[in-house]
mmCIF file of C-alpha atoms in Angstrom:
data_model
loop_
_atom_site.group_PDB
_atom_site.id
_atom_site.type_symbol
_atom_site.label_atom_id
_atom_site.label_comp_id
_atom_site.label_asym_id
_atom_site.label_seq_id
_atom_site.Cartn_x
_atom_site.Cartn_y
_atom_site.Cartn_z
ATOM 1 C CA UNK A 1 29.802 9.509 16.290
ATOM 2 C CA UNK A 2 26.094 9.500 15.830
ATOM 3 C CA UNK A 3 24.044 8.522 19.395
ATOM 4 C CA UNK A 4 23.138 4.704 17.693
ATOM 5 C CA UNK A 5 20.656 3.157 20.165
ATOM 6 C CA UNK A 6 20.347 0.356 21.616
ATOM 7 C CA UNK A 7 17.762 -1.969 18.841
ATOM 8 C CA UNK A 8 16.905 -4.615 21.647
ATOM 9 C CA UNK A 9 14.810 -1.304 23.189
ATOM 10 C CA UNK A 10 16.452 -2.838 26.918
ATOM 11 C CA UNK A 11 19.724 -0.703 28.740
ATOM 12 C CA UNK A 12 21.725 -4.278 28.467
ATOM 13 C CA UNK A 13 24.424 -2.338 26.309
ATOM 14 C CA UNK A 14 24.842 1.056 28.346
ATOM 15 C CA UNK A 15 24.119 -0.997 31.717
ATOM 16 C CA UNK A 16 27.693 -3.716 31.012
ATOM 17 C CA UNK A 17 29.256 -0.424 29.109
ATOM 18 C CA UNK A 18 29.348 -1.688 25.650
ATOM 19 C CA UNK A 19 27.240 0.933 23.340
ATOM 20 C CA UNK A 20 30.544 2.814 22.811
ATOM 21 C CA UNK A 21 31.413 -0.318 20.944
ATOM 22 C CA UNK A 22 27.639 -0.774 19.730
ATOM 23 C CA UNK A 23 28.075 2.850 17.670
ATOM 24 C CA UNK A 24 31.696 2.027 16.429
ATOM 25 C CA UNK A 25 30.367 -1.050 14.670
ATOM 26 C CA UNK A 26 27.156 0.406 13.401
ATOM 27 C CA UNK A 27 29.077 3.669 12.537
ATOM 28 C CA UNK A 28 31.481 1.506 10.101
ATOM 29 C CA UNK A 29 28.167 0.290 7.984
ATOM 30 C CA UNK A 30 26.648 3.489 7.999
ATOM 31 C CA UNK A 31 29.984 4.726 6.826
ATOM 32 C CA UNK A 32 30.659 1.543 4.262
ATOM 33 C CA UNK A 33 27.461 2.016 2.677
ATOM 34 C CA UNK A 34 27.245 6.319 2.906
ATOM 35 C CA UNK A 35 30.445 6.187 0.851
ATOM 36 C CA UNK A 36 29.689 3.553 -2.047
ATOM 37 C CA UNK A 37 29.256 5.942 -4.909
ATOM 38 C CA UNK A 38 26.906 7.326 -6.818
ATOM 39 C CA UNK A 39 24.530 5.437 -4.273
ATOM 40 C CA UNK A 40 21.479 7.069 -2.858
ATOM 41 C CA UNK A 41 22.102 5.620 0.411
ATOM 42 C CA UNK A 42 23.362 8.301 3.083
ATOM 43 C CA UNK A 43 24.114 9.023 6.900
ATOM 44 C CA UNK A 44 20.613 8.508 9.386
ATOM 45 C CA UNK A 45 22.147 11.077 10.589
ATOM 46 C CA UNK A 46 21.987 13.914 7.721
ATOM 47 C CA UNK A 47 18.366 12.321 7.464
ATOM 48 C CA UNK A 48 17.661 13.778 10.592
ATOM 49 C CA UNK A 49 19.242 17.086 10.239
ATOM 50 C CA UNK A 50 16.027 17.824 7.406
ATOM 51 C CA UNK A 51 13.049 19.815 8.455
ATOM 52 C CA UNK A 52 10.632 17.354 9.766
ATOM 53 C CA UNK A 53 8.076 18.563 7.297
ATOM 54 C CA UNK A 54 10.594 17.370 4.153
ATOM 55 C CA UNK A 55 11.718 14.042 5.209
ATOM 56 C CA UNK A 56 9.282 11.006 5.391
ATOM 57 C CA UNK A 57 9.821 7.266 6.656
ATOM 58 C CA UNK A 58 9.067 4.434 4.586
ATOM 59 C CA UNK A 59 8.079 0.818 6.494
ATOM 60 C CA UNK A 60 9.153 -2.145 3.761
ATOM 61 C CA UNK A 61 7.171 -5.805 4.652
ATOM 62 C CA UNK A 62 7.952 -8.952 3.645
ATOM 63 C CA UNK A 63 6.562 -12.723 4.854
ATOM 64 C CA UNK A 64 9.295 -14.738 7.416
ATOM 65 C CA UNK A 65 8.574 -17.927 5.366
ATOM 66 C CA UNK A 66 11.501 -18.603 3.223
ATOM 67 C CA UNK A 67 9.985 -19.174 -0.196
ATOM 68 C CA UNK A 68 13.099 -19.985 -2.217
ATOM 69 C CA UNK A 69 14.751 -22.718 -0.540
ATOM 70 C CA UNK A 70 12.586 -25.309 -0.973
ATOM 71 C CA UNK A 71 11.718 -28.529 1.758
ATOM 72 C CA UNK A 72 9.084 -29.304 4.156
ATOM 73 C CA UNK A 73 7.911 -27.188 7.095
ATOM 74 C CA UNK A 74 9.824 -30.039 9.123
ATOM 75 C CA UNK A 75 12.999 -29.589 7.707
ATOM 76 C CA UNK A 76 12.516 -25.772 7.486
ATOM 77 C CA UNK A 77 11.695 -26.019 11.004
ATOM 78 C CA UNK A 78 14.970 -28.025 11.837
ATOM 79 C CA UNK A 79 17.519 -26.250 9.662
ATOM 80 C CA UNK A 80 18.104 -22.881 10.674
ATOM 81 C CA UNK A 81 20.661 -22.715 7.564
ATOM 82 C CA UNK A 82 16.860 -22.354 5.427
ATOM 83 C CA UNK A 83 15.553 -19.777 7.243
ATOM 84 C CA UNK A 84 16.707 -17.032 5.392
ATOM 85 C CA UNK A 85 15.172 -13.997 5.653
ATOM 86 C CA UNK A 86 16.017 -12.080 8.425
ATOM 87 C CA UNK A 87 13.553 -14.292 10.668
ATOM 88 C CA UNK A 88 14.722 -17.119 12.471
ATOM 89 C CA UNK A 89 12.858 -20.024 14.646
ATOM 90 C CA UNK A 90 12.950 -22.196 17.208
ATOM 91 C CA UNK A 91 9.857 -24.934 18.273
ATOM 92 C CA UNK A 92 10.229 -25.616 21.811
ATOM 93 C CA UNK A 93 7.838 -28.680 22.431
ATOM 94 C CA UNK A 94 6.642 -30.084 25.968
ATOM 95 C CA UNK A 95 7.702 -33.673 27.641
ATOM 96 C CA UNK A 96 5.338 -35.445 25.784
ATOM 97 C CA UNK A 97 6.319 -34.155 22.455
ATOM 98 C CA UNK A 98 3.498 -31.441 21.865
ATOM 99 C CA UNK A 99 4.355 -27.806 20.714
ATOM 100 C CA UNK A 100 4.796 -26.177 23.697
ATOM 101 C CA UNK A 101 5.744 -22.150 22.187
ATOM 102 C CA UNK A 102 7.764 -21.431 18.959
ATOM 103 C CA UNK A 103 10.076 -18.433 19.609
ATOM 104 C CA UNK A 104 10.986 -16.232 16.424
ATOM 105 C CA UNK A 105 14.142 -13.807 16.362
ATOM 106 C CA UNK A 106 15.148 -10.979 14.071
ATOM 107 C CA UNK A 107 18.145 -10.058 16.354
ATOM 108 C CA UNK A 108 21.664 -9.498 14.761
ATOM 109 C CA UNK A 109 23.927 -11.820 16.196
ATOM 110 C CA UNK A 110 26.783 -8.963 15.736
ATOM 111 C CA UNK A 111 24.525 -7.211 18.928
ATOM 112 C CA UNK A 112 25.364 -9.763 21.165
ATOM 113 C CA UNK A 113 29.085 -10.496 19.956
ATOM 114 C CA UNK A 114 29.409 -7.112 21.124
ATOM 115 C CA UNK A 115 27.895 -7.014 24.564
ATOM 116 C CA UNK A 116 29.325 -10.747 25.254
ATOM 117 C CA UNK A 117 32.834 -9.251 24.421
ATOM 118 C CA UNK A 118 32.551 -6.629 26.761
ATOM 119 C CA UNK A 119 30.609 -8.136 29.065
ATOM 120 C CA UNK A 120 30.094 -11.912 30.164
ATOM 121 C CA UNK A 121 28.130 -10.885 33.123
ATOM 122 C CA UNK A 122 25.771 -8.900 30.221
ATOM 123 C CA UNK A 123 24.959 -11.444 28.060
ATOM 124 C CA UNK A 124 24.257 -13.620 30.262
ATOM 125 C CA UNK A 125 21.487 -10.980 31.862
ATOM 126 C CA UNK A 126 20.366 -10.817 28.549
ATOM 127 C CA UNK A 127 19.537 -14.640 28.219
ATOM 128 C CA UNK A 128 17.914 -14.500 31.719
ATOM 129 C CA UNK A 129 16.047 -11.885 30.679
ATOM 130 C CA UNK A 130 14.751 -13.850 28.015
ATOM 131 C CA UNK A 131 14.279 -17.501 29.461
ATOM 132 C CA UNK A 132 12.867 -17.336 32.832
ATOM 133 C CA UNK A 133 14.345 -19.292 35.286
ATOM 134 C CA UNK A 134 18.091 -19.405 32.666
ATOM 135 C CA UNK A 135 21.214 -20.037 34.366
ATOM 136 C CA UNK A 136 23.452 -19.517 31.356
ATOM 137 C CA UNK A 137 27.158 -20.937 31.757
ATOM 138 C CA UNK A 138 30.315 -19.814 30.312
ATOM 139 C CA UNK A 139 30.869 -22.925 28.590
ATOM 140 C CA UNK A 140 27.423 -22.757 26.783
ATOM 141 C CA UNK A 141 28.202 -19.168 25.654
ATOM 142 C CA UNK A 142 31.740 -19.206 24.814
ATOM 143 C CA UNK A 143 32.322 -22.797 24.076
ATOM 144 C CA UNK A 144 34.794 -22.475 27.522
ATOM 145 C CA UNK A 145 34.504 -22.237 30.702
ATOM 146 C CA UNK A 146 37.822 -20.092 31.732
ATOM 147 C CA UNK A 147 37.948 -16.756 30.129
ATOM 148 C CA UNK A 148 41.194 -15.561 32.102
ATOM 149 C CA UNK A 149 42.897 -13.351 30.131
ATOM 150 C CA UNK A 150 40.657 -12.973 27.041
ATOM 151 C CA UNK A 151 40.593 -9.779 25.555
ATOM 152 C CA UNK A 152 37.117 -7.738 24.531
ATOM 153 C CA UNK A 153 37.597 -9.397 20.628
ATOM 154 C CA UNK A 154 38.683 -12.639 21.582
ATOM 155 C CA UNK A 155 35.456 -13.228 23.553
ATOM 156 C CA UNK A 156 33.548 -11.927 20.780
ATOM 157 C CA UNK A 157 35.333 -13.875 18.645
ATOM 158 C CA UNK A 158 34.604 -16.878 21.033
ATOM 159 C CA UNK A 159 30.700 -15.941 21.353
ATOM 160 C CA UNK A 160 30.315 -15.752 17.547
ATOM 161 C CA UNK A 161 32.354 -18.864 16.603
ATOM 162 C CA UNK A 162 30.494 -21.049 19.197
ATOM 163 C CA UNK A 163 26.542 -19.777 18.498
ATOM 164 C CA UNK A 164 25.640 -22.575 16.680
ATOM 165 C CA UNK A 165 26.703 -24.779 19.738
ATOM 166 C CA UNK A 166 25.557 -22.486 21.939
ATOM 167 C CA UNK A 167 22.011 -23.942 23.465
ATOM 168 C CA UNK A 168 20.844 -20.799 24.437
ATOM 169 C CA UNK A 169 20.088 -20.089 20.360
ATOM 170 C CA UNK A 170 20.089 -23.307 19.115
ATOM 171 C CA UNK A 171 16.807 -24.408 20.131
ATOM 172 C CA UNK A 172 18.336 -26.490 23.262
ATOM 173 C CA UNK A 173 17.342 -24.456 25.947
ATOM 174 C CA UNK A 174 16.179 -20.812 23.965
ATOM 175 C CA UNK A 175 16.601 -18.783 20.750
ATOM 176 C CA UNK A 176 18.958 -15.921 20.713
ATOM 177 C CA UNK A 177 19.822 -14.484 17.442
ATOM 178 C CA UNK A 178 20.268 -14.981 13.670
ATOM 179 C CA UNK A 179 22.799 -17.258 12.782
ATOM 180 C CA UNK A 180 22.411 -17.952 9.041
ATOM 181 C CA UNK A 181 25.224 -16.109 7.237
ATOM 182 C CA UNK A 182 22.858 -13.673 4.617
ATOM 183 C CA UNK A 183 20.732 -12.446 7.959
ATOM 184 C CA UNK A 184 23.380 -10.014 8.613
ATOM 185 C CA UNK A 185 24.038 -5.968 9.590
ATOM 186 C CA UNK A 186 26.445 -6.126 6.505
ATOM 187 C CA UNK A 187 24.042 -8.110 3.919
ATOM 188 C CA UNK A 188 21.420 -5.629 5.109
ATOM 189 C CA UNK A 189 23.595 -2.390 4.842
ATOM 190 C CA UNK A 190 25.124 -4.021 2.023
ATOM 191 C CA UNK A 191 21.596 -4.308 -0.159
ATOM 192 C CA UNK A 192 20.525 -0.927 0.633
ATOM 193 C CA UNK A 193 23.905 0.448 -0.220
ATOM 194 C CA UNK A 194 23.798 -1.042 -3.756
ATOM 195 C CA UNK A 195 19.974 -1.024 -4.892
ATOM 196 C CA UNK A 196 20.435 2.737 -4.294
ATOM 197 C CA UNK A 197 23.004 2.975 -7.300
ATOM 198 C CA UNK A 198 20.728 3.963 -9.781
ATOM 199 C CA UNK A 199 19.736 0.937 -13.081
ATOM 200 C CA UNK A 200 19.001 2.842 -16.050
ATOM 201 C CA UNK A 201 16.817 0.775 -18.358
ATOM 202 C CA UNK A 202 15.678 -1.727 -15.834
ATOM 203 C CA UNK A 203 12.115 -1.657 -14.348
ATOM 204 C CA UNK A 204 12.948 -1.072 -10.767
ATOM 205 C CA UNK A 205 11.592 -4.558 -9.955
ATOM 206 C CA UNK A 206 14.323 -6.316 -11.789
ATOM 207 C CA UNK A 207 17.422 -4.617 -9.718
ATOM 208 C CA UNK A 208 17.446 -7.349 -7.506
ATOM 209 C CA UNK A 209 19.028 -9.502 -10.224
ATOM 210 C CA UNK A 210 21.782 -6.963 -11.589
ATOM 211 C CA UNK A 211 23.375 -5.641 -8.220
ATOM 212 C CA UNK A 212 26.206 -7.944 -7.956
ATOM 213 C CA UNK A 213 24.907 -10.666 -5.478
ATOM 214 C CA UNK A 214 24.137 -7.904 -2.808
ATOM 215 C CA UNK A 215 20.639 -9.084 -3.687
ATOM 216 C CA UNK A 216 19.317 -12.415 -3.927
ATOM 217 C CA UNK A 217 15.964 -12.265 -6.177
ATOM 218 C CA UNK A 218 14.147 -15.487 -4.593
ATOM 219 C CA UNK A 219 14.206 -14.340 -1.318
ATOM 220 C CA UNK A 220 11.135 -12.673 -0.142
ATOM 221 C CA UNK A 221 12.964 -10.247 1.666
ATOM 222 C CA UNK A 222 15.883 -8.853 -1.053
ATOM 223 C CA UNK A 223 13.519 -7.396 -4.169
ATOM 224 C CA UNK A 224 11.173 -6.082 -1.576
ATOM 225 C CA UNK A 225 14.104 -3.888 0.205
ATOM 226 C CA UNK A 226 15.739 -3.196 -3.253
ATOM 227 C CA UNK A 227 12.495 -2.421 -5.531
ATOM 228 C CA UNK A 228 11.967 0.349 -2.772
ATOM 229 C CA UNK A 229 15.316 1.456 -2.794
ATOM 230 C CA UNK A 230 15.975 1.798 -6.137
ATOM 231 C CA UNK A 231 12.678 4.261 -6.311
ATOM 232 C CA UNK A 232 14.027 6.131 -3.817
ATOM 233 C CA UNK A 233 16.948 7.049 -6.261
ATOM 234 C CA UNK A 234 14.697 7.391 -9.042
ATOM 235 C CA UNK A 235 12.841 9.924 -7.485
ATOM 236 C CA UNK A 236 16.194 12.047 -7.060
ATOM 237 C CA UNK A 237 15.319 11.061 -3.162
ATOM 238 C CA UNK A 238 18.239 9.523 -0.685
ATOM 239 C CA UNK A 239 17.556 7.541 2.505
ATOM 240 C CA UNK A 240 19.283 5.786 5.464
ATOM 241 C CA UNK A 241 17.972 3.117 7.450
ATOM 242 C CA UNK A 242 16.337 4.526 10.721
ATOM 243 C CA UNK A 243 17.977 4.196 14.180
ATOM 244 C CA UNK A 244 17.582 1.278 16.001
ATOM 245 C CA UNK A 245 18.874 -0.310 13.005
ATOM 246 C CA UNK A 246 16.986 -3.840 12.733
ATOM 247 C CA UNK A 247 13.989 -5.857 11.381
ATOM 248 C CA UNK A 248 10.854 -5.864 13.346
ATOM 249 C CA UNK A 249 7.716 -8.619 13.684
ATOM 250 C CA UNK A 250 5.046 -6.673 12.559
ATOM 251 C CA UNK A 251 2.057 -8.703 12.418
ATOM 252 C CA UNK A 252 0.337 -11.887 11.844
ATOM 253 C CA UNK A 253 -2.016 -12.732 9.577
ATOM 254 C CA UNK A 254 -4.544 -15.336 9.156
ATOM 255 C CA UNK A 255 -7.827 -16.435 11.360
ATOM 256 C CA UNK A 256 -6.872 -17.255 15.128
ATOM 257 C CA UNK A 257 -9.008 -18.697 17.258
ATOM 258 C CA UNK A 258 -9.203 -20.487 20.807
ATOM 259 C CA UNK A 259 -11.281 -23.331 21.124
ATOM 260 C CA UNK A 260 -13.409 -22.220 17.665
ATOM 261 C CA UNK A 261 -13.478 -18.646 19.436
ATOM 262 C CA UNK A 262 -11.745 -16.295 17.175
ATOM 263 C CA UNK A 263 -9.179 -14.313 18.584
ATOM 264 C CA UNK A 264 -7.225 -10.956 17.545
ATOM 265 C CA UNK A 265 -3.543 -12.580 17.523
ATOM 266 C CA UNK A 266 -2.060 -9.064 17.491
ATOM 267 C CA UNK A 267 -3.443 -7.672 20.589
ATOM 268 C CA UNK A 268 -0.448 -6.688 22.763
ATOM 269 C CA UNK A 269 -3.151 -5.937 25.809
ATOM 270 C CA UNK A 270 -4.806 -9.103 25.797
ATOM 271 C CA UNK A 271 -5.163 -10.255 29.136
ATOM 272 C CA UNK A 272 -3.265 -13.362 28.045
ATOM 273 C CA UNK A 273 -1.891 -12.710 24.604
ATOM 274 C CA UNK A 274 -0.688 -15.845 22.571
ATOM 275 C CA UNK A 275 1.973 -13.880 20.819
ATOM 276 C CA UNK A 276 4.069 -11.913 22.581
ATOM 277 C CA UNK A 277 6.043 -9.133 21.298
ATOM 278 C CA UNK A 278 8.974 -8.497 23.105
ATOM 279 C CA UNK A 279 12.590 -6.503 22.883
ATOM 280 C CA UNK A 280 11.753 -3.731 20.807
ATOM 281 C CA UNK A 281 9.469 -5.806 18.005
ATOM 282 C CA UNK A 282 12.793 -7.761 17.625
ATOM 283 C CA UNK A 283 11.668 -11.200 18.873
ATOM 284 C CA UNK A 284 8.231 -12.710 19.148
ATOM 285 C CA UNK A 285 6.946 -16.158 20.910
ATOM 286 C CA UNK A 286 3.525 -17.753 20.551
ATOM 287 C CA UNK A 287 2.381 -19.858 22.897
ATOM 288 C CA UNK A 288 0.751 -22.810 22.083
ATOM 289 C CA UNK A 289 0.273 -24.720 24.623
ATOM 290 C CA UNK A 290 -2.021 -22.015 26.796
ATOM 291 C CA UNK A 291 -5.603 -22.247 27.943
ATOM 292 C CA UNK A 292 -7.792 -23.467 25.093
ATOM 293 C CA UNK A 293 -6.993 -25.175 21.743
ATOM 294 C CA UNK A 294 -5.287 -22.639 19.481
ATOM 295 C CA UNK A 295 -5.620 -23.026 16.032
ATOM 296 C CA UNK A 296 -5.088 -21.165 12.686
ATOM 297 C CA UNK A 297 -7.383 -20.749 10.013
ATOM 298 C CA UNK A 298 -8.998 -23.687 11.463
ATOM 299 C CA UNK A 299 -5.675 -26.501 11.910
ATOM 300 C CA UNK A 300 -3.546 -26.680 14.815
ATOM 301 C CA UNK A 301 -0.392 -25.784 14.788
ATOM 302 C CA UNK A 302 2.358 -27.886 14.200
ATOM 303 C CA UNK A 303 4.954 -26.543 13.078
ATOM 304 C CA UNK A 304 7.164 -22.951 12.929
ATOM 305 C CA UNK A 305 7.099 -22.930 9.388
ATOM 306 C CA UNK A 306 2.947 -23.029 9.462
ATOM 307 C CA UNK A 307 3.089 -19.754 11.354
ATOM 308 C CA UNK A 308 6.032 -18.153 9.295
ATOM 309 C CA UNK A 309 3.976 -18.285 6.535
ATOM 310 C CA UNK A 310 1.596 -16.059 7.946
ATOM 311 C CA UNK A 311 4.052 -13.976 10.049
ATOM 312 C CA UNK A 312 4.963 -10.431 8.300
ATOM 313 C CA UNK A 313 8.300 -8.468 9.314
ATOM 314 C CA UNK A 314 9.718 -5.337 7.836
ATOM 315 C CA UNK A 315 12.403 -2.533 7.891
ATOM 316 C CA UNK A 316 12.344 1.034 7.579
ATOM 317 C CA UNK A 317 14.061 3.550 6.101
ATOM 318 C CA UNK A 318 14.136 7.801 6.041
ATOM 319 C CA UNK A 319 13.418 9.550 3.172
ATOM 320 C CA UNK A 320 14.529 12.960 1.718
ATOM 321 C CA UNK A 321 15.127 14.633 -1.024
ATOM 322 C CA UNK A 322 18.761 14.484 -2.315
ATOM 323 C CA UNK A 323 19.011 18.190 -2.862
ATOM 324 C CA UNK A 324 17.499 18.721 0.772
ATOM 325 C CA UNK A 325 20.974 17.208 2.391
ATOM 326 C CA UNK A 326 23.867 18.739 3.396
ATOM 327 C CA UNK A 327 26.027 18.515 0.094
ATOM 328 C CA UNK A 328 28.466 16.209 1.908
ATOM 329 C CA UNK A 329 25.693 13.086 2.162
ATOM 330 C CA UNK A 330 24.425 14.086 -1.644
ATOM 331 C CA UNK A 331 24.645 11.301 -3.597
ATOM 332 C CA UNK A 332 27.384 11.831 -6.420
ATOM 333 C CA UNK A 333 29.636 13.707 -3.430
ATOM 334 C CA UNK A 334 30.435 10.566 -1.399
ATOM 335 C CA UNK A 335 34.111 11.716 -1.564
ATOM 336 C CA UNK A 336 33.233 14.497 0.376
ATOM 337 C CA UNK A 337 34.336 14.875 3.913
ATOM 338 C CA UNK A 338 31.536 13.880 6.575
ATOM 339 C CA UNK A 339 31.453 16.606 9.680
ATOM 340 C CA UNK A 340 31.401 15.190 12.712
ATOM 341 C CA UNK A 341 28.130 13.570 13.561
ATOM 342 C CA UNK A 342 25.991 15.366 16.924
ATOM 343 C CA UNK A 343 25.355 12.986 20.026
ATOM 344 C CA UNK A 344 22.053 13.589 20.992
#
């Protein structure tokens, strides 16, 4: 099995022993998607195995605001159900009902089903090491107190089923990961896998609509991924979704500025940034309530769905010619048996 990493960029999953489990479930989507035929999609792993010089990556952008659903930024703010694609948020507000921060998440839920079925003692690091000060509690993450006798899956199971409830993500107390059912490993692997297959006589644009509900064409998100997909195949060109698999915040847009002083929101080394990047580009707060009035393109902010709109998060995927692979990740040859993937 390929040497999948850890997205989160922390040690959480090799520290409470569950990246053995981490690579089985992210091998089984490489492998469901490497083996849908006649799809350009292949292996990261035969990717990697081209000369540097002949393979290429790709970064795909799309805004967090969810364009298609419809509603209010209030109810868009409130409904996690709307926020749909592959961003979620939470506003956390102070006493008196001000925004305090508003917390935004591209995390896979499926990464911490994992390390909270391995681990209890891990997951719970891992929402400490978000929340300063958190004293998570069995029966916020599982929905129980008493996990006597659960096995690895059932806790999983347990995690997953209770997330929702669980205040640690639901805005409560913190924000964890995506809950809504299409921001998920297998919708993702699942609308790379099948914009790959190759649309004779449609512009590459208009994919989205003809892949079998793999892709949903109002999302911002779907016909950006598949439009560059489908030229991938066009191009006689496969690709694979780069290790750590994931979405990351890439920037934000718009005019920032602290008490009419403008401000570069993006600056990581700001002595005390307003947005902070943290977990690998997988999760990203701003803080609203700092020092000095913050406002964007000259309102203040009030609500998650303001910012959303001007918050931009993308993918990326490796690039290489088809007839550059090892014939076994060709596309056409998914029958083929896969070697044994280096762990390294």
């Amino acid at each position: 099995m390929f040497n999948y990493s850890d997205p989160s960029g922390s040690d959480h999953l090799s520290r409470f022993r569950a990246i053995s489990e981490w690579r089985g479930l992210v091998e089984a989507e490489y492998r469901s998607a490497a083996k849908q035929p006649d799809s350009a999609f292949t292996w990261i792993d035969a990717i990697l195995d081209v000369d540097t010089a002949d393979r290429a990556e790709a970064t795909i952008p799309w805004k967090a605001f969810p364009i298609r659903v419809g509603g209010t930024a209030t109810q868009i703010d409130a409904d996690r159900n709307l926020q749909e694609e592959y961003v979620e948020w939470s506003v956390f507000r102070t006493p008196g009902g001000n925004i305090d921060r508003i917390s935004f998440t591209t995390e896979f839920r499926e990464y911490f089903g994992v390390l909270a079925g391995v681990s209890p003692t891990g997951i719970k690091t891992a929402v400490e090491s978000m929340n300063q000060g958190a004293t998570p509690t069995n029966s916020e993450l599982y929905g129980r107190s008493n996990l006597a006798g659960t096995t690895v899956r059932q806790r999983e199971i347990l995690f997953l089923n209770h997330l929702r409830n669980n205040p640690w993500n639901n805005g409560q107390k913190g924000i964890l990961a995506l809950t809504t059912p299409v921001n998920s490993i297998p919708a993702l692997f699942g609308l790379a896998a099948f914009c790959g297959i190759e649309r004779t006589g449609l512009p590459a644009s208009e994919v989205c609509a003809n892949v079998g509900g793999a892709c949903v064409p109002g999302r911002q998100s779907d016909p950006q991924i598949c439009t560059a997909c489908q030229q991938q195949v066009r191009a006689s060109r496969s690709f694979s979704l780069v290790d750590p698999i994931g979405i990351f915040i890439q920037r934000l847009e718009g005019n920032w500025t602290i008490d009419g002083t403008q401000i570069d929101i993006n600056d990581q080394s700001a002595l005390d940034p307003r947005w902070v990047v943290s977990r690998n580009g997988r999760r990203g707060t701003l803080l609203v309530s700092g020092a000095g009035e913050l406002e964007l393109d000259g309102d203040p902010i009030t609500s998650g769905s303001q910012v959303a709109d001007k918050l931009f998060v993308a993918a990326t995927v490796a690039i290489a010619d088809d007839a550059n692979l090892p014939e076994w990740a060709r596309k056409g040859k998914e029958t083929l048996q896969r070697p044994d993937a280096r762990i390294g």
